[in-house]
Short mmCIF file of C-alpha atoms in Angstrom, two decimals:
data_model
loop_
_atom_site.label_atom_id
_atom_site.label_comp_id
_atom_site.label_asym_id
_atom_site.label_seq_id
_atom_site.Cartn_x
_atom_site.Cartn_y
_atom_site.Cartn_z
CA MET P 49 -0.01 0.04 0.03
CA SER P 50 1.38 3.40 -0.91
CA ASP P 51 2.04 6.22 1.65
CA ILE P 52 -0.85 8.18 0.07
CA ALA P 53 -3.18 5.15 0.48
CA THR P 54 -2.14 4.74 4.01
CA ARG P 55 -2.44 8.38 4.82
CA TYR P 56 -5.93 8.46 3.28
CA ARG P 57 -7.10 5.43 5.29
CA ASN P 58 -5.78 7.02 8.62
CA ARG P 59 -7.58 10.32 7.91
CA ALA P 60 -10.73 8.42 6.84
CA ASP P 61 -10.66 6.42 10.08
CA ILE P 62 -10.46 9.58 12.18
CA PHE P 63 -13.13 11.28 10.11
CA ALA P 64 -15.44 8.27 10.33
CA ALA P 65 -14.99 8.07 14.21
CA LYS P 66 -16.12 11.74 14.34
CA VAL P 67 -19.14 11.07 12.19
CA ALA P 68 -20.11 8.01 14.20
CA ALA P 69 -19.84 10.00 17.50
CA VAL P 70 -22.32 12.68 16.47
CA GLU P 71 -25.40 12.59 18.71
CA PRO P 72 -28.59 12.21 16.62
CA ASP P 73 -29.97 15.55 17.83
CA ARG P 74 -26.76 17.45 16.75
CA TRP P 75 -26.93 16.90 13.00
CA SER P 76 -28.59 20.29 12.36
CA ASP P 77 -26.15 22.19 14.55
CA PRO P 78 -24.24 24.98 12.87
CA SER P 79 -20.66 24.50 11.86
CA PRO P 80 -17.72 26.89 11.56
CA CYS P 81 -18.29 26.84 7.82
CA ALA P 82 -20.74 29.55 7.16
CA GLU P 83 -24.25 28.30 6.34
CA TRP P 84 -23.32 24.66 6.88
CA THR P 85 -24.77 22.37 9.59
CA ALA P 86 -22.88 19.40 10.93
CA ARG P 87 -24.75 17.20 8.34
CA ASP P 88 -23.62 19.62 5.55
CA VAL P 89 -19.98 19.08 6.47
CA VAL P 90 -20.34 15.35 6.06
CA GLY P 91 -22.26 15.99 2.81
CA HIS P 92 -19.40 18.10 1.48
CA ILE P 93 -16.91 15.36 2.30
CA VAL P 94 -19.11 12.71 0.47
CA ASP P 95 -19.48 15.03 -2.50
CA MET P 96 -15.66 15.52 -2.70
CA HIS P 97 -15.31 11.91 -2.86
CA ALA P 98 -17.53 11.86 -5.87
CA VAL P 99 -15.37 14.63 -7.38
CA MET P 100 -12.32 12.22 -7.08
CA LEU P 101 -14.17 9.67 -9.19
CA ARG P 102 -15.39 12.10 -11.97
CA PRO P 103 -12.17 12.41 -13.93
CA LEU P 104 -12.35 8.68 -14.45
CA GLY P 105 -15.84 8.77 -15.64
CA ARG P 106 -17.14 7.14 -12.46
CA SER P 107 -19.70 8.08 -9.80
CA LEU P 108 -20.47 7.02 -6.27
CA SER P 109 -21.86 3.63 -5.68
CA PRO P 110 -25.44 3.39 -4.64
CA ALA P 111 -25.63 4.15 -0.82
CA PRO P 112 -27.85 5.89 1.74
CA SER P 113 -27.87 9.55 1.38
CA VAL P 114 -26.24 11.87 4.01
CA ALA P 115 -29.75 13.00 4.91
CA GLU P 116 -30.72 9.35 5.68
CA ASP P 117 -27.53 8.06 7.26
CA PRO P 118 -24.41 10.24 7.30
CA LEU P 119 -22.08 7.49 8.46
CA ALA P 120 -23.30 4.96 5.82
CA ALA P 121 -23.00 7.52 3.07
CA PHE P 122 -19.34 8.32 4.04
CA VAL P 123 -18.39 4.69 4.50
CA ALA P 124 -19.76 3.97 0.98
CA ALA P 125 -17.93 6.95 -0.56
CA ARG P 126 -14.80 6.03 1.22
CA ALA P 127 -14.94 2.52 -0.33
CA ASP P 128 -15.21 3.91 -3.83
CA VAL P 129 -12.18 6.09 -3.34
CA GLU P 130 -10.20 3.24 -1.60
CA SER P 131 -10.89 1.07 -4.70
CA LEU P 132 -9.07 3.57 -6.77
CA LEU P 133 -6.06 3.69 -4.34
CA ASP P 134 -6.00 -0.19 -4.18
CA ASP P 135 -5.65 -0.49 -7.97
CA PRO P 136 -2.10 0.57 -8.77
CA ALA P 137 -2.92 1.20 -12.49
CA THR P 138 -5.82 3.42 -11.54
CA ALA P 139 -4.01 5.19 -8.69
CA GLU P 140 -1.05 6.08 -11.06
CA ARG P 141 -3.23 7.15 -13.99
CA GLU P 142 -3.07 10.96 -14.80
CA VAL P 143 -6.15 12.94 -14.80
CA ASP P 144 -6.93 16.61 -15.37
CA ALA P 145 -7.73 18.23 -11.95
CA PRO P 146 -8.36 21.91 -11.18
CA ALA P 147 -4.75 22.25 -9.85
CA GLY P 148 -3.41 20.74 -13.19
CA ARG P 149 -2.58 17.32 -14.57
CA MET P 150 -1.62 14.77 -11.83
CA THR P 151 -2.09 11.13 -10.78
CA VAL P 152 -5.37 9.97 -9.34
CA GLU P 153 -3.63 9.20 -5.98
CA ARG P 154 -1.99 12.65 -5.83
CA HIS P 155 -5.40 14.29 -6.58
CA ILE P 156 -6.95 12.31 -3.68
CA ASP P 157 -4.03 13.22 -1.46
CA GLN P 158 -4.18 16.93 -2.21
CA VAL P 159 -7.99 17.28 -2.11
CA VAL P 160 -10.26 14.90 -0.30
CA SER P 161 -7.57 13.42 2.02
CA VAL P 162 -6.73 16.83 3.36
CA ASP P 163 -10.36 17.92 3.36
CA MET P 164 -11.21 15.16 5.89
CA VAL P 165 -8.66 16.56 8.36
CA LEU P 166 -9.84 20.24 8.10
CA HIS P 167 -13.58 19.37 7.96
CA GLY P 168 -13.02 16.88 10.70
CA TRP P 169 -12.15 19.88 12.89
CA ASP P 170 -15.44 21.65 11.64
CA LEU P 171 -17.48 18.54 12.47
CA ALA P 172 -15.87 18.13 15.94
CA ARG P 173 -16.39 21.79 16.72
CA ALA P 174 -20.00 21.79 15.63
CA THR P 175 -20.90 18.67 17.57
CA GLY P 176 -18.94 19.24 20.84
CA GLN P 177 -16.25 16.65 20.20
CA ASP P 178 -12.48 16.86 20.76
CA ASP P 179 -11.38 19.17 17.85
CA THR P 180 -7.68 18.61 18.23
CA ILE P 181 -5.99 17.94 14.91
CA ASP P 182 -3.03 15.56 15.12
CA PRO P 183 -0.04 17.74 15.66
CA ALA P 184 1.90 15.88 12.99
CA GLU P 185 -0.77 16.75 10.47
CA VAL P 186 -0.71 20.40 11.54
CA GLU P 187 3.08 20.49 11.10
CA ALA P 188 2.99 18.73 7.70
CA MET P 189 0.31 21.12 6.40
CA TRP P 190 1.72 24.39 7.73
CA PRO P 191 4.53 24.98 5.24
CA GLY P 192 2.34 24.42 2.24
CA LEU P 193 -0.42 26.70 3.40
CA GLN P 194 1.82 29.64 4.00
CA HIS P 195 1.14 31.12 0.63
CA ILE P 196 -2.37 30.27 -0.40
CA PRO P 197 -2.92 31.82 -3.87
CA ASP P 198 -5.53 34.69 -3.88
CA GLU P 199 -7.81 32.79 -6.35
CA MET P 200 -8.30 30.07 -3.63
CA ARG P 201 -9.99 32.60 -1.57
CA ILE P 202 -12.41 33.91 -4.27
CA PRO P 203 -15.94 32.44 -4.08
CA GLY P 204 -16.71 30.61 -7.30
CA ALA P 205 -13.18 30.70 -8.84
CA PHE P 206 -13.32 26.98 -9.25
CA GLY P 207 -16.95 26.78 -10.24
CA PRO P 208 -20.34 28.04 -9.15
CA GLY P 209 -20.89 27.91 -5.34
CA VAL P 210 -17.27 26.58 -4.76
CA VAL P 211 -15.50 28.31 -1.91
CA VAL P 212 -12.11 26.80 -1.29
CA PHE P 213 -10.80 29.04 1.58
CA GLY P 214 -12.34 32.05 3.35
CA PRO P 215 -10.58 35.22 4.13
CA GLU P 216 -7.78 34.76 6.51
CA VAL P 217 -8.65 35.18 10.22
CA ARG P 218 -5.89 37.03 12.07
CA VAL P 219 -4.51 34.88 14.89
CA PRO P 220 -1.74 36.03 17.29
CA ASP P 221 1.74 34.97 16.16
CA ASP P 222 2.28 33.13 19.45
CA ALA P 223 -1.04 31.13 19.20
CA PRO P 224 -0.78 27.38 19.00
CA LEU P 225 0.10 26.23 15.50
CA GLN P 226 -3.29 24.62 15.07
CA HIS P 227 -4.85 27.93 15.63
CA ARG P 228 -2.56 29.70 13.22
CA LEU P 229 -3.23 26.99 10.55
CA LEU P 230 -7.03 27.42 11.08
CA GLY P 231 -6.69 31.13 10.73
CA LEU P 232 -4.80 30.77 7.41
CA LEU P 233 -7.67 28.62 6.19
CA GLY P 234 -10.33 31.22 7.03
CA ARG P 235 -11.52 29.73 10.28
CA ASP P 236 -11.86 31.28 13.65
CA PRO P 237 -10.16 28.76 15.96
CA ASN P 238 -12.33 30.18 18.78
CA TRP P 239 -15.59 29.70 16.81
CA SER P 240 -18.56 28.46 18.82
CA ALA P 241 -22.28 28.18 17.91
#
């Protein structure tokens, strides 16, 4: 198994655990993502799994919807993406992605895999769970996020309704690295409903 596949599985395990821990009456709670509920956060992650399949002419397998069963929807979407990573010929196939031409596994690693880490924080914060991001993840992401291109902060730059990152939230230079990372991504690390 490649490092990318292993990293994806670890992140998916953590995200799945957060989805499974949401109390039934908290799915409609607001999240740090403007206008999204906790259920919407999971819906976005499931939708991004579908985005990973599109360049290959595939779509998500039949499964319960996020409205019916958020965990089952995520587990099914995860299985679809893992099938791509488990097939070396598919994983190494080059596709056209918004960030340019790259392999399927690299596209997964740069988009949905990272998304699960960041939106895992959103889901945890929305539903009263531990929102600590693995410090190794924070340290690994920090250098690459120092210079987010301006177009990544422009709503709709990558398609109608697509918002990649919000405006930077100023965080003190001596704040914990997780807080500074969240601020760079347009999140208020002190957000509460």
